Short mmCIF file of C-alpha atoms and ligand atoms in Angstrom, two decimals:
data_model
loop_
_atom_site.label_atom_id
_atom_site.label_comp_id
_atom_site.label_asym_id
_atom_site.label_seq_id
_atom_site.Cartn_x
_atom_site.Cartn_y
_atom_site.Cartn_z
CA MET A 1 0.52 31.73 -49.44
CA ASP A 2 -0.73 28.88 -51.57
CA PHE A 3 -2.53 26.82 -48.91
CA ASP A 4 -5.81 25.07 -49.65
CA TRP A 5 -7.78 25.66 -46.43
CA THR A 6 -10.99 24.39 -47.98
CA TYR A 7 -9.37 21.04 -48.63
CA THR A 8 -8.00 20.87 -45.06
CA PHE A 9 -11.43 21.65 -43.57
CA LYS A 10 -12.98 18.98 -45.78
CA LEU A 11 -10.57 16.46 -44.24
CA PHE A 12 -12.07 17.15 -40.81
CA TRP A 13 -15.22 15.40 -42.05
CA SER A 14 -13.36 12.60 -43.81
CA ARG A 15 -14.78 9.19 -42.99
CA ASP A 16 -11.33 7.60 -43.56
CA PHE A 17 -9.74 9.88 -40.96
CA TRP A 18 -12.46 9.29 -38.38
CA THR A 19 -12.19 5.52 -38.89
CA ALA A 20 -8.41 5.81 -38.48
CA THR A 21 -8.92 7.95 -35.34
CA LEU A 22 -11.14 5.27 -33.84
CA LEU A 23 -8.50 2.67 -34.69
CA VAL A 24 -5.78 4.73 -32.98
CA VAL A 25 -7.98 5.11 -29.88
CA GLU A 26 -8.63 1.36 -29.80
CA LEU A 27 -4.99 0.44 -30.33
CA SER A 28 -3.61 2.96 -27.84
CA LEU A 29 -6.20 2.18 -25.17
CA ALA A 30 -5.73 -1.58 -25.53
CA SER A 31 -1.92 -1.25 -25.46
CA TRP A 32 -2.00 1.09 -22.46
CA THR A 33 -4.47 -0.99 -20.43
CA ILE A 34 -2.65 -4.28 -21.02
CA SER A 35 0.73 -2.65 -20.38
CA VAL A 36 -0.50 -1.06 -17.13
CA VAL A 37 -1.59 -4.48 -15.82
CA LEU A 38 1.47 -6.40 -17.08
CA GLY A 39 3.76 -3.56 -16.02
CA PHE A 40 2.44 -3.82 -12.47
CA LEU A 41 3.15 -7.55 -12.38
CA LEU A 42 6.60 -6.91 -13.80
CA ALA A 43 7.24 -4.22 -11.16
CA LEU A 44 6.27 -6.73 -8.46
CA ALA A 45 8.55 -9.31 -10.08
CA ARG A 46 11.34 -6.73 -10.05
CA GLN A 47 10.98 -6.57 -6.24
CA SER A 48 10.57 -10.32 -5.76
CA PRO A 49 12.66 -11.93 -3.03
CA VAL A 50 13.41 -14.73 -5.52
CA LEU A 51 16.61 -13.80 -7.32
CA VAL A 52 15.76 -15.57 -10.61
CA ILE A 53 12.43 -13.73 -10.90
CA ARG A 54 14.06 -10.42 -10.03
CA LYS A 55 16.82 -10.92 -12.61
CA ALA A 56 14.38 -12.06 -15.30
CA ALA A 57 12.23 -8.96 -14.73
CA SER A 58 15.29 -6.69 -14.88
CA ALA A 59 16.48 -8.38 -18.08
CA TYR A 60 13.06 -7.89 -19.70
CA ILE A 61 13.01 -4.20 -18.81
CA TRP A 62 16.58 -3.67 -19.98
CA PHE A 63 16.00 -5.48 -23.30
CA PHE A 64 12.69 -3.96 -24.34
CA ARG A 65 13.68 -0.45 -23.31
CA SER A 66 16.80 -0.77 -25.48
CA LEU A 67 14.94 -1.96 -28.56
CA PRO A 68 13.48 0.72 -30.89
CA LEU A 69 9.74 0.20 -31.35
CA LEU A 70 10.07 0.31 -35.13
CA VAL A 71 12.49 -2.63 -35.08
CA LEU A 72 10.16 -4.53 -32.76
CA LEU A 73 7.14 -3.83 -34.98
CA ILE A 74 8.84 -5.09 -38.11
CA PHE A 75 10.18 -8.10 -36.24
CA VAL A 76 6.80 -9.11 -34.81
CA TYR A 77 4.98 -8.54 -38.10
CA ASN A 78 7.49 -10.71 -39.95
CA LEU A 79 7.67 -13.45 -37.36
CA PRO A 80 5.37 -15.72 -39.46
CA GLN A 81 8.30 -16.09 -41.92
CA ALA A 82 10.14 -18.05 -39.23
CA PHE A 83 7.04 -19.50 -37.54
CA PRO A 84 4.30 -19.94 -40.18
CA SER A 85 1.83 -21.13 -37.56
CA THR A 86 1.73 -17.57 -36.14
CA SER A 87 0.59 -16.04 -39.41
CA ALA A 88 -3.10 -16.50 -38.56
CA PHE A 89 -2.92 -13.63 -36.07
CA LEU A 90 0.46 -11.90 -36.60
CA SER A 91 -0.33 -11.08 -40.22
CA ILE A 92 -3.14 -8.85 -38.92
CA PRO A 93 -1.41 -5.43 -38.55
CA PHE A 94 -3.58 -4.45 -35.55
CA VAL A 95 -2.55 -7.58 -33.62
CA SER A 96 1.15 -7.24 -34.51
CA GLY A 97 1.05 -3.55 -33.61
CA LEU A 98 -0.66 -4.29 -30.31
CA ILE A 99 1.85 -7.01 -29.37
CA ALA A 100 4.85 -4.83 -30.23
CA LEU A 101 3.45 -1.84 -28.33
CA VAL A 102 2.61 -3.96 -25.28
CA LEU A 103 6.05 -5.63 -25.25
CA SER A 104 7.76 -2.27 -25.34
CA GLU A 105 5.43 -0.22 -23.12
CA THR A 106 5.25 -2.87 -20.39
CA ALA A 107 8.96 -2.29 -19.80
CA TYR A 108 8.53 1.48 -19.39
CA ILE A 109 5.33 1.25 -17.36
CA ALA A 110 6.89 -1.33 -15.00
CA GLU A 111 9.43 1.28 -14.00
CA ILE A 112 6.67 3.84 -13.36
CA HIS A 113 4.87 1.31 -11.14
CA ARG A 114 8.10 0.43 -9.37
CA GLY A 115 8.64 4.08 -8.47
CA ALA A 116 5.08 4.30 -7.17
CA LEU A 117 5.43 1.09 -5.15
CA LEU A 118 8.64 2.37 -3.58
CA ALA A 119 6.74 5.51 -2.55
CA ILE A 120 4.32 3.46 -0.41
CA ASN A 121 5.44 3.50 3.19
CA ARG A 122 6.48 0.16 4.69
CA GLY A 123 4.06 0.92 7.54
CA GLN A 124 1.14 0.47 5.12
CA TYR A 125 2.15 -3.13 4.42
CA GLU A 126 2.70 -3.74 8.14
CA ALA A 127 -0.73 -2.31 9.02
CA GLY A 128 -2.29 -4.67 6.46
CA HIS A 129 -0.27 -7.57 7.80
CA VAL A 130 -1.31 -7.06 11.43
CA LEU A 131 -4.94 -6.84 10.32
CA GLY A 132 -4.56 -10.35 8.92
CA LEU A 133 -4.76 -9.40 5.22
CA ARG A 134 -3.03 -11.78 2.88
CA LYS A 135 -0.49 -10.56 0.30
CA PHE A 136 -3.07 -10.18 -2.46
CA GLY A 137 -5.48 -8.38 -0.11
CA ILE A 138 -2.76 -5.94 0.94
CA GLN A 139 -2.01 -5.20 -2.70
CA ARG A 140 -5.65 -4.88 -3.75
CA LEU A 141 -6.99 -2.86 -0.84
CA ILE A 142 -4.01 -0.87 0.36
CA VAL A 143 -1.08 -0.71 -2.04
CA ILE A 144 -2.58 -0.58 -5.55
CA PRO A 145 -5.04 2.29 -4.87
CA GLN A 146 -2.26 4.39 -3.37
CA ALA A 147 0.37 3.41 -5.94
CA LEU A 148 -2.06 4.12 -8.77
CA ARG A 149 -2.62 7.62 -7.48
CA VAL A 150 1.15 8.20 -7.32
CA ALA A 151 1.70 6.69 -10.78
CA LEU A 152 -1.29 8.19 -12.58
CA PRO A 153 0.32 11.41 -13.89
CA ALA A 154 3.23 9.40 -15.34
CA LEU A 155 0.84 6.71 -16.67
CA GLY A 156 -1.22 9.43 -18.34
CA ASN A 157 1.91 10.76 -19.96
CA GLU A 158 2.73 7.28 -21.18
CA TYR A 159 -0.71 7.01 -22.77
CA ILE A 160 -0.01 10.16 -24.74
CA SER A 161 3.30 8.69 -25.89
CA ILE A 162 1.50 5.55 -27.01
CA VAL A 163 -1.01 7.57 -29.06
CA LYS A 164 1.89 9.18 -30.88
CA LEU A 165 3.79 5.92 -31.22
CA THR A 166 0.82 4.36 -33.04
CA SER A 167 1.88 6.43 -36.06
CA LEU A 168 4.82 4.02 -36.37
CA VAL A 169 2.39 1.17 -36.93
CA SER A 170 1.77 2.61 -40.41
CA VAL A 171 5.04 0.88 -41.34
CA ILE A 172 3.21 -2.47 -41.17
CA SER A 173 0.28 -1.14 -43.24
CA LEU A 174 -2.17 -0.47 -40.42
CA ALA A 175 -4.57 2.19 -41.71
CA GLU A 176 -4.01 4.58 -38.82
CA ILE A 177 -4.13 8.38 -39.12
CA LEU A 178 -0.67 8.93 -40.60
CA LEU A 179 -1.09 6.20 -43.22
CA VAL A 180 -4.46 7.63 -44.29
CA GLY A 181 -2.81 11.06 -44.62
CA GLN A 182 0.08 9.59 -46.65
CA ARG A 183 -2.37 7.90 -49.02
CA TYR A 184 -4.16 11.23 -49.54
CA TYR A 185 -1.14 13.41 -50.21
CA THR A 186 0.55 10.89 -52.53
CA GLN A 187 -2.51 11.28 -54.76
CA ASN A 188 -2.94 15.08 -54.64
CA PHE A 189 0.48 16.33 -53.35
CA LYS A 190 -1.22 18.58 -50.79
CA VAL A 191 1.26 17.54 -48.13
CA MET A 192 0.95 20.52 -45.76
CA GLU A 193 -2.85 20.62 -45.90
CA THR A 194 -3.12 16.87 -45.26
CA MET A 195 -0.54 16.87 -42.46
CA LEU A 196 -2.41 19.70 -40.75
CA ALA A 197 -5.47 17.47 -40.65
CA VAL A 198 -3.33 14.56 -39.42
CA ALA A 199 -2.01 16.79 -36.62
CA PHE A 200 -5.57 17.84 -35.76
CA TYR A 201 -6.69 14.25 -35.21
CA TYR A 202 -3.71 13.40 -32.98
CA VAL A 203 -4.13 16.58 -30.93
CA LEU A 204 -7.84 15.83 -30.57
CA ILE A 205 -7.24 12.34 -29.18
CA VAL A 206 -4.54 13.53 -26.80
CA THR A 207 -6.64 16.47 -25.55
CA VAL A 208 -9.73 14.34 -24.89
CA PHE A 209 -7.81 11.62 -23.02
CA ASP A 210 -5.60 14.08 -21.18
CA THR A 211 -8.74 15.78 -19.84
CA LEU A 212 -10.27 12.43 -18.85
CA LEU A 213 -7.07 11.35 -17.09
CA LYS A 214 -6.89 14.66 -15.20
CA MET A 215 -10.47 14.11 -14.05
CA LEU A 216 -9.58 10.60 -12.90
CA GLU A 217 -6.49 11.95 -11.13
CA LYS A 218 -8.63 14.51 -9.32
CA HIS A 219 -11.16 11.83 -8.40
CA LEU A 220 -8.43 9.62 -6.91
CA ASP A 221 -6.76 12.48 -5.06
CA PHE A 222 -8.02 11.83 -1.53
CA SER A 223 -5.87 14.68 -0.19
CA ARG A 224 -8.22 17.15 -1.91
CA LYS A 225 -11.43 15.46 -0.84
CA ALA A 226 -13.71 17.52 1.34
CA THR A 227 -15.53 15.85 4.18
CA ALA A 228 -19.19 15.21 3.68
CA LEU A 229 -21.14 15.31 6.91
CA SER A 230 -23.67 12.62 7.47
CA GLY A 231 -26.87 13.79 9.09
CA SER A 232 -27.76 10.35 10.36
CA VAL A 233 -24.75 9.95 12.59
CA PRO A 234 -24.93 11.11 16.18
CA MET A 235 -22.09 13.51 16.85
CA ALA A 236 -19.78 12.83 19.73
CA THR A 237 -16.29 14.16 20.10
CA THR A 238 -15.23 12.69 23.39
CA ALA A 239 -15.37 9.19 24.77
CA GLU A 240 -18.72 9.10 26.50
CA THR A 241 -19.08 5.42 27.20
CA PRO A 242 -16.51 3.64 29.30
CA ILE A 243 -14.59 0.99 27.43
CA THR A 244 -16.25 -2.23 28.45
CA ALA A 245 -14.48 -5.19 29.98
CA THR A 246 -13.76 -7.95 27.56
CA SER A 247 -15.64 -11.16 28.13
CA LEU A 248 -12.56 -13.29 27.81
CA GLU A 249 -12.43 -16.21 30.14
CA LYS A 250 -9.16 -16.53 31.94
CA PRO A 251 -7.64 -19.84 30.89
CA SER A 252 -4.59 -21.15 32.67
CA HIS A 253 -2.09 -20.61 29.84
CA PRO A 254 -0.58 -17.19 29.20
CA ALA A 255 -2.02 -14.92 26.53
CA ILE A 256 1.38 -14.62 24.90
CA HIS A 257 4.67 -16.26 25.69
CA LEU A 258 8.04 -15.86 24.03
CA ASP A 259 10.30 -18.77 24.79
CA ALA A 260 14.06 -18.27 24.41
CA GLY A 261 13.70 -15.65 21.67
CA GLY A 262 16.78 -14.61 19.73
CA LYS A 263 16.96 -11.78 17.19
CA ARG A 264 19.84 -10.23 15.31
CA PHE A 265 20.24 -7.82 12.41
CA GLY A 266 23.24 -9.07 10.46
CA ASP A 267 26.01 -9.52 13.00
CA SER A 268 24.39 -7.27 15.56
CA VAL A 269 22.51 -9.23 18.23
CA VAL A 270 19.46 -7.34 19.53
CA PHE A 271 18.53 -9.97 22.13
CA ALA A 272 19.28 -13.62 22.79
CA ASN A 273 17.57 -16.32 24.82
CA LEU A 274 14.90 -13.87 25.94
CA ASP A 275 11.73 -15.01 27.72
CA LEU A 276 8.59 -12.95 28.01
CA THR A 277 5.28 -14.10 29.42
CA VAL A 278 2.11 -12.03 29.53
CA ALA A 279 -0.84 -13.48 31.41
CA GLN A 280 -4.44 -13.22 30.25
CA GLY A 281 -5.78 -9.75 31.06
CA GLU A 282 -2.37 -8.48 32.15
CA VAL A 283 -1.02 -5.04 31.16
CA VAL A 284 2.76 -5.06 30.71
CA SER A 285 4.77 -1.95 29.91
CA ILE A 286 8.25 -2.23 28.44
CA ILE A 287 10.56 0.67 29.18
CA GLY A 288 14.24 1.17 28.55
CA PRO A 289 16.83 3.31 26.83
CA SER A 290 16.84 3.91 23.10
CA GLY A 291 18.23 0.97 21.15
CA SER A 292 17.68 -1.55 23.95
CA GLY A 293 15.47 -3.70 21.70
CA LYS A 294 11.96 -2.86 22.98
CA THR A 295 10.41 -2.24 19.55
CA THR A 296 12.16 -5.24 18.02
CA LEU A 297 10.85 -7.42 20.85
CA ILE A 298 7.23 -6.32 20.49
CA ARG A 299 7.39 -6.61 16.68
CA SER A 300 8.73 -10.14 17.05
CA LEU A 301 5.60 -11.13 18.93
CA ASN A 302 3.39 -10.78 15.84
CA GLY A 303 5.87 -11.66 13.10
CA LEU A 304 6.70 -8.14 11.90
CA GLU A 305 10.27 -9.10 12.74
CA THR A 306 11.42 -12.64 12.11
CA LEU A 307 13.13 -14.25 15.06
CA GLU A 308 16.09 -16.52 14.48
CA GLN A 309 15.57 -18.50 17.68
CA GLY A 310 12.67 -19.15 19.99
CA VAL A 311 8.96 -19.79 19.77
CA VAL A 312 6.03 -17.44 20.34
CA TYR A 313 2.99 -19.11 21.91
CA LEU A 314 -0.37 -17.42 21.60
CA ASN A 315 -3.03 -18.54 24.08
CA GLY A 316 -1.04 -21.71 24.62
CA ARG A 317 -0.54 -22.61 20.94
CA ALA A 318 2.76 -22.33 19.07
CA PHE A 319 2.20 -19.37 16.73
CA LEU A 320 5.59 -18.27 15.42
CA ALA A 321 8.96 -19.97 15.49
CA GLY A 322 12.44 -18.62 14.86
CA SER A 323 13.82 -19.23 11.37
CA GLU A 324 16.50 -21.48 12.84
CA GLU A 325 14.01 -23.54 14.85
CA ARG A 326 12.99 -26.86 13.37
CA LEU A 327 9.43 -26.11 14.43
CA SER A 328 9.12 -23.19 11.99
CA ALA A 329 8.37 -25.40 8.99
CA THR A 330 5.58 -27.24 10.76
CA LEU A 331 3.70 -24.20 12.07
CA PRO A 332 0.40 -23.30 10.40
CA ARG A 333 0.74 -20.15 8.28
CA HIS A 334 -0.59 -17.63 10.75
CA GLY A 335 -3.95 -16.64 9.32
CA CYS A 336 -6.64 -16.45 11.97
CA GLU A 337 -4.05 -16.44 14.80
CA MET A 338 -2.85 -13.11 13.45
CA LEU A 339 -6.27 -11.62 14.17
CA GLU A 340 -5.81 -12.46 17.84
CA ILE A 341 -3.11 -9.80 18.09
CA GLY A 342 -3.94 -6.16 17.42
CA MET A 343 -1.20 -3.58 17.02
CA VAL A 344 -1.00 0.18 17.33
CA PHE A 345 2.05 1.77 15.71
CA GLN A 346 4.07 4.80 16.66
CA SER A 347 3.32 6.44 13.30
CA PHE A 348 -0.36 5.38 13.21
CA ASN A 349 -0.13 3.80 9.73
CA LEU A 350 -3.71 4.69 8.88
CA PHE A 351 -4.70 4.10 5.26
CA PRO A 352 -4.61 7.62 3.77
CA HIS A 353 -6.91 6.80 0.85
CA ARG A 354 -9.74 5.64 3.11
CA THR A 355 -12.01 7.54 5.44
CA VAL A 356 -11.89 7.00 9.19
CA LEU A 357 -14.88 4.64 9.01
CA GLU A 358 -13.37 2.73 6.08
CA ASN A 359 -10.10 2.36 7.99
CA ILE A 360 -12.02 0.65 10.78
CA THR A 361 -14.25 -1.52 8.58
CA LEU A 362 -11.56 -2.64 6.11
CA ALA A 363 -10.35 -5.67 8.07
CA PRO A 364 -13.75 -6.84 9.41
CA ARG A 365 -15.16 -6.65 5.87
CA TYR A 366 -12.15 -8.49 4.46
CA HIS A 367 -12.61 -11.23 7.06
CA HIS A 368 -16.41 -11.35 6.56
CA ARG A 369 -17.22 -10.48 10.14
CA GLY A 370 -20.87 -9.75 9.31
CA SER A 371 -22.98 -7.77 6.88
CA LYS A 372 -21.84 -4.32 5.79
CA ALA A 373 -24.45 -2.68 8.04
CA GLU A 374 -23.43 -4.79 11.07
CA ILE A 375 -19.75 -4.06 10.53
CA GLN A 376 -20.40 -0.34 10.15
CA ALA A 377 -22.55 -0.26 13.29
CA ALA A 378 -19.80 -2.03 15.26
CA ALA A 379 -17.17 0.32 13.81
CA ARG A 380 -19.24 3.36 14.83
CA ALA A 381 -19.57 1.97 18.35
CA THR A 382 -15.79 1.56 18.54
CA LEU A 383 -15.25 5.06 17.15
CA HIS A 384 -17.64 6.33 19.80
CA GLN A 385 -15.52 4.61 22.46
CA VAL A 386 -12.44 6.51 21.37
CA GLY A 387 -14.36 9.77 20.88
CA MET A 388 -13.92 9.87 17.12
CA LEU A 389 -17.42 9.21 15.83
CA ALA A 390 -17.91 12.79 14.67
CA HIS A 391 -14.94 12.36 12.35
CA GLU A 392 -15.98 9.12 10.68
CA LEU A 393 -16.17 10.61 7.19
CA LYS A 394 -12.85 12.42 7.34
CA TYR A 395 -9.63 11.25 5.75
CA PRO A 396 -6.58 10.72 8.00
CA HIS A 397 -4.83 13.85 6.69
CA GLN A 398 -7.76 15.89 8.01
CA LEU A 399 -7.09 14.76 11.61
CA SER A 400 -4.57 15.78 14.26
CA GLY A 401 -1.91 13.28 15.35
CA GLY A 402 -3.82 12.42 18.53
CA GLN A 403 -7.03 11.89 16.57
CA GLN A 404 -5.22 9.68 14.06
CA GLN A 405 -3.83 7.57 16.88
CA ARG A 406 -7.29 7.21 18.41
CA VAL A 407 -8.58 5.98 15.04
CA ALA A 408 -5.64 3.57 14.86
CA ILE A 409 -6.62 2.21 18.28
CA ALA A 410 -10.22 1.81 17.09
CA ARG A 411 -8.98 0.01 13.98
CA ALA A 412 -7.01 -2.45 16.11
CA LEU A 413 -10.02 -2.97 18.42
CA ALA A 414 -12.37 -3.62 15.50
CA MET A 415 -10.97 -7.12 15.01
CA GLU A 416 -11.59 -7.88 18.71
CA PRO A 417 -8.07 -9.17 19.34
CA SER A 418 -7.24 -11.00 22.54
CA VAL A 419 -3.86 -9.22 22.83
CA LEU A 420 -3.12 -5.58 22.01
CA LEU A 421 0.42 -4.43 21.27
CA PHE A 422 1.32 -0.73 21.45
CA ASP A 423 4.63 0.36 19.97
CA GLU A 424 5.44 3.77 21.45
CA PRO A 425 1.90 5.00 20.74
CA THR A 426 2.56 8.58 21.84
CA SER A 427 6.11 9.15 20.62
CA ALA A 428 5.02 10.83 17.39
CA LEU A 429 2.53 13.14 19.12
CA ASP A 430 2.66 16.75 20.29
CA PRO A 431 2.83 17.07 24.09
CA GLU A 432 -0.76 18.46 24.13
CA THR A 433 -2.22 15.44 22.35
CA VAL A 434 -0.31 12.77 24.29
CA GLY A 435 -2.83 12.92 27.15
CA GLU A 436 -5.89 12.18 25.00
CA VAL A 437 -4.28 8.99 23.65
CA LEU A 438 -2.95 7.88 27.04
CA ARG A 439 -6.46 8.27 28.51
CA ILE A 440 -7.87 5.90 25.89
CA ILE A 441 -5.11 3.34 26.51
CA ALA A 442 -5.60 3.63 30.28
CA ASP A 443 -9.35 2.95 29.81
CA LEU A 444 -8.49 -0.13 27.76
CA ALA A 445 -6.04 -1.27 30.42
CA ARG A 446 -8.74 -1.01 33.09
CA SER A 447 -11.16 -3.01 30.93
CA GLY A 448 -9.21 -6.22 31.43
CA ARG A 449 -7.55 -6.49 28.05
CA THR A 450 -4.19 -8.14 27.63
CA MET A 451 -1.81 -5.40 26.56
CA VAL A 452 1.91 -5.01 25.93
CA ILE A 453 2.97 -1.36 25.72
CA VAL A 454 6.38 -0.10 24.67
CA THR A 455 6.53 3.41 26.05
CA HIS A 456 8.74 6.24 27.21
CA GLU A 457 5.92 7.63 29.39
CA MET A 458 7.20 6.56 32.83
CA LYS A 459 4.36 7.90 34.93
CA PHE A 460 1.80 6.34 32.59
CA ALA A 461 3.63 2.99 32.68
CA LEU A 462 3.68 3.01 36.48
CA ASP A 463 0.03 4.06 36.74
CA VAL A 464 -1.66 1.67 34.29
CA SER A 465 0.54 -1.43 34.23
CA ASP A 466 0.26 -4.63 36.22
CA ARG A 467 3.91 -5.22 35.46
CA VAL A 468 6.82 -3.14 34.17
CA ILE A 469 9.77 -4.57 32.25
CA PHE A 470 12.98 -2.56 32.01
CA MET A 471 15.09 -3.58 29.01
CA GLU A 472 18.70 -2.70 28.58
CA LYS A 473 21.11 -3.91 25.90
CA GLY A 474 18.67 -6.60 24.81
CA GLN A 475 18.19 -8.01 28.29
CA ILE A 476 15.41 -7.77 30.81
CA ALA A 477 17.07 -5.91 33.67
CA PHE A 478 13.90 -5.51 35.73
CA ASN A 479 10.60 -7.38 35.63
CA GLY A 480 8.09 -6.62 38.34
CA SER A 481 5.09 -4.69 39.58
CA PRO A 482 5.02 -0.88 39.59
CA GLU A 483 5.27 -1.04 43.42
CA ALA A 484 8.40 -3.17 43.18
CA LEU A 485 9.80 -0.73 40.63
CA ARG A 486 9.11 2.22 42.93
CA GLN A 487 10.95 0.44 45.76
CA GLN A 488 13.85 -0.35 43.49
CA LEU A 489 14.09 3.31 42.57
CA GLN A 490 15.13 4.06 46.16
CA GLN A 491 18.35 2.14 45.56
CA GLY A 492 19.83 4.64 43.12
CA ASP A 493 20.97 2.03 40.56
CA ARG A 494 20.94 2.14 36.74
CA LEU A 495 17.16 1.73 36.62
CA SER A 496 16.50 4.72 38.88
CA GLU A 497 19.01 6.72 36.85
CA PHE A 498 17.02 5.91 33.69
CA VAL A 499 13.59 6.54 35.18
CA ARG A 500 14.65 9.94 36.47
CA LEU A 501 15.88 11.01 33.01
N1 ATP B 601 15.61 -3.01 10.57
C1 ATP B 601 16.75 -2.93 11.28
N2 ATP B 601 17.92 -3.18 10.70
C2 ATP B 601 19.07 -3.14 11.39
N3 ATP B 601 19.14 -2.85 12.70
C3 ATP B 601 17.99 -2.57 13.34
C4 ATP B 601 16.74 -2.59 12.67
N4 ATP B 601 15.77 -2.29 13.56
C5 ATP B 601 16.39 -2.07 14.74
N5 ATP B 601 17.73 -2.25 14.61
C6 ATP B 601 18.72 -2.14 15.67
O1 ATP B 601 18.30 -2.98 16.74
C7 ATP B 601 18.57 -2.36 17.98
C8 ATP B 601 17.28 -2.28 18.79
O2 ATP B 601 16.40 -1.39 18.15
P1 ATP B 601 14.95 -1.10 18.69
O3 ATP B 601 14.27 -0.16 17.75
O4 ATP B 601 14.27 -2.38 18.97
O5 ATP B 601 15.26 -0.35 20.06
P2 ATP B 601 14.28 0.43 21.00
O6 ATP B 601 14.63 0.05 22.38
O7 ATP B 601 12.87 0.21 20.60
O8 ATP B 601 14.71 1.93 20.72
P3 ATP B 601 13.81 3.26 20.69
O9 ATP B 601 13.32 3.47 22.08
O10 ATP B 601 14.76 4.32 20.25
O11 ATP B 601 12.72 3.00 19.69
C9 ATP B 601 19.16 -1.00 17.67
O12 ATP B 601 20.56 -1.11 17.78
C10 ATP B 601 18.77 -0.73 16.26
O13 ATP B 601 19.73 0.05 15.59
#
């Protein structure tokens, strides 16, 4: 075989090739980084509630995914013919190449981000919302870190495609690796030897960056993270200190009051003209058959569901108004009011990419509730209350369901809300772990907190509540003390039928 290996090996030390390699790295990294950022914005635009923005984003993606990169490159590079004022920067091949690559790659990467965003559970957004985080905060602290982890393998793949696509930029005379190779073999006709060197440089770049991306992927993979144990933290696994009474004064107005609330999904009315009043320090349990509207009612109290009619008053102030109420436009955008209401979800909705301690401190740090040390000390005290201090450095996936729910309770308590909402807090738990969560909630109930609990645990509801509400078909069929409920049960009506189920 007539193959000049010596010549090929010499090309591995060629200054021209190394300069071209550096150029390819710069161009591909710049294109990828800009496209990752713009692609994310485009993916958000693609999900925008505003139709025009959504359509414009879709049109962009459709157009630039349809256009071959080579056509785009030549078009951008020659744009100064139509617009001479652009020649100052578009006549530079690196700039034209970068613009064409970004225009094209943003469309592909937006779809990768969109897939990752769709993979984030709605509960993550809701958990951020009830902790009073604004839209940007939810994206920055909760959604982007998780979406990035989901998208990273595909984004890494896209980087590799970009490295290879840079070879097309040779068409506009950018001295990248392929063009350097072409210049060499047109002088000496050693095509195979030169192309082997060209291949070497591309493979080198891809291998180095593939390894780096895999390392980053591993670093971001919280599901593989082992728990480090802190020696400075006192270990406690059970709640050792009783949950202290809140120092809330008892003003005359109710803690929370829904006035004539109405909610429907499409044509299906969940409830209409519904009133609910919860006094300061009162514990109210809402029971009722599946589909009676309990969850929708409790979620309407903090804006997770938008009411059509009615007004929610929080500590005497109008807080939320139905979309069809004239008052809705004049209400302050619920910022600090939101922090007055804590919520514990059926499916916990802990942030999986953050440790137990970080789950608790996220909202207080976001809302600047003190120095980092103060916030952490308070978070540890709350974790101690729920018997989870020993697990502060674990990630949620390393905990049992009951432990996760106890952390979720601690997270809600960390913002010191005046009202706590529980949406079926034990429904997702194994029968063995239900008790540990109910004990914590019962302790909270005894401490004088205002609480609204949607539950299927009848005995628990009767034992801890000041008042029990029985909902059926969107209406309050019973509203009274546990004693009154027990008496009613003697009568053998629909309520007693349900409670005995
Ligand atoms: N996002 C939604 N879109 C459409 N319909 C919904 C939605 N959420 C709830 N519904 C409907 O509203 C009604 C009340 O549901 P809701 O979840 O509030 O009942 P529930 O009493 O809490 O039931 P369960 O005890 O099973 O959780 C049901 O008919 C349900 O199908």
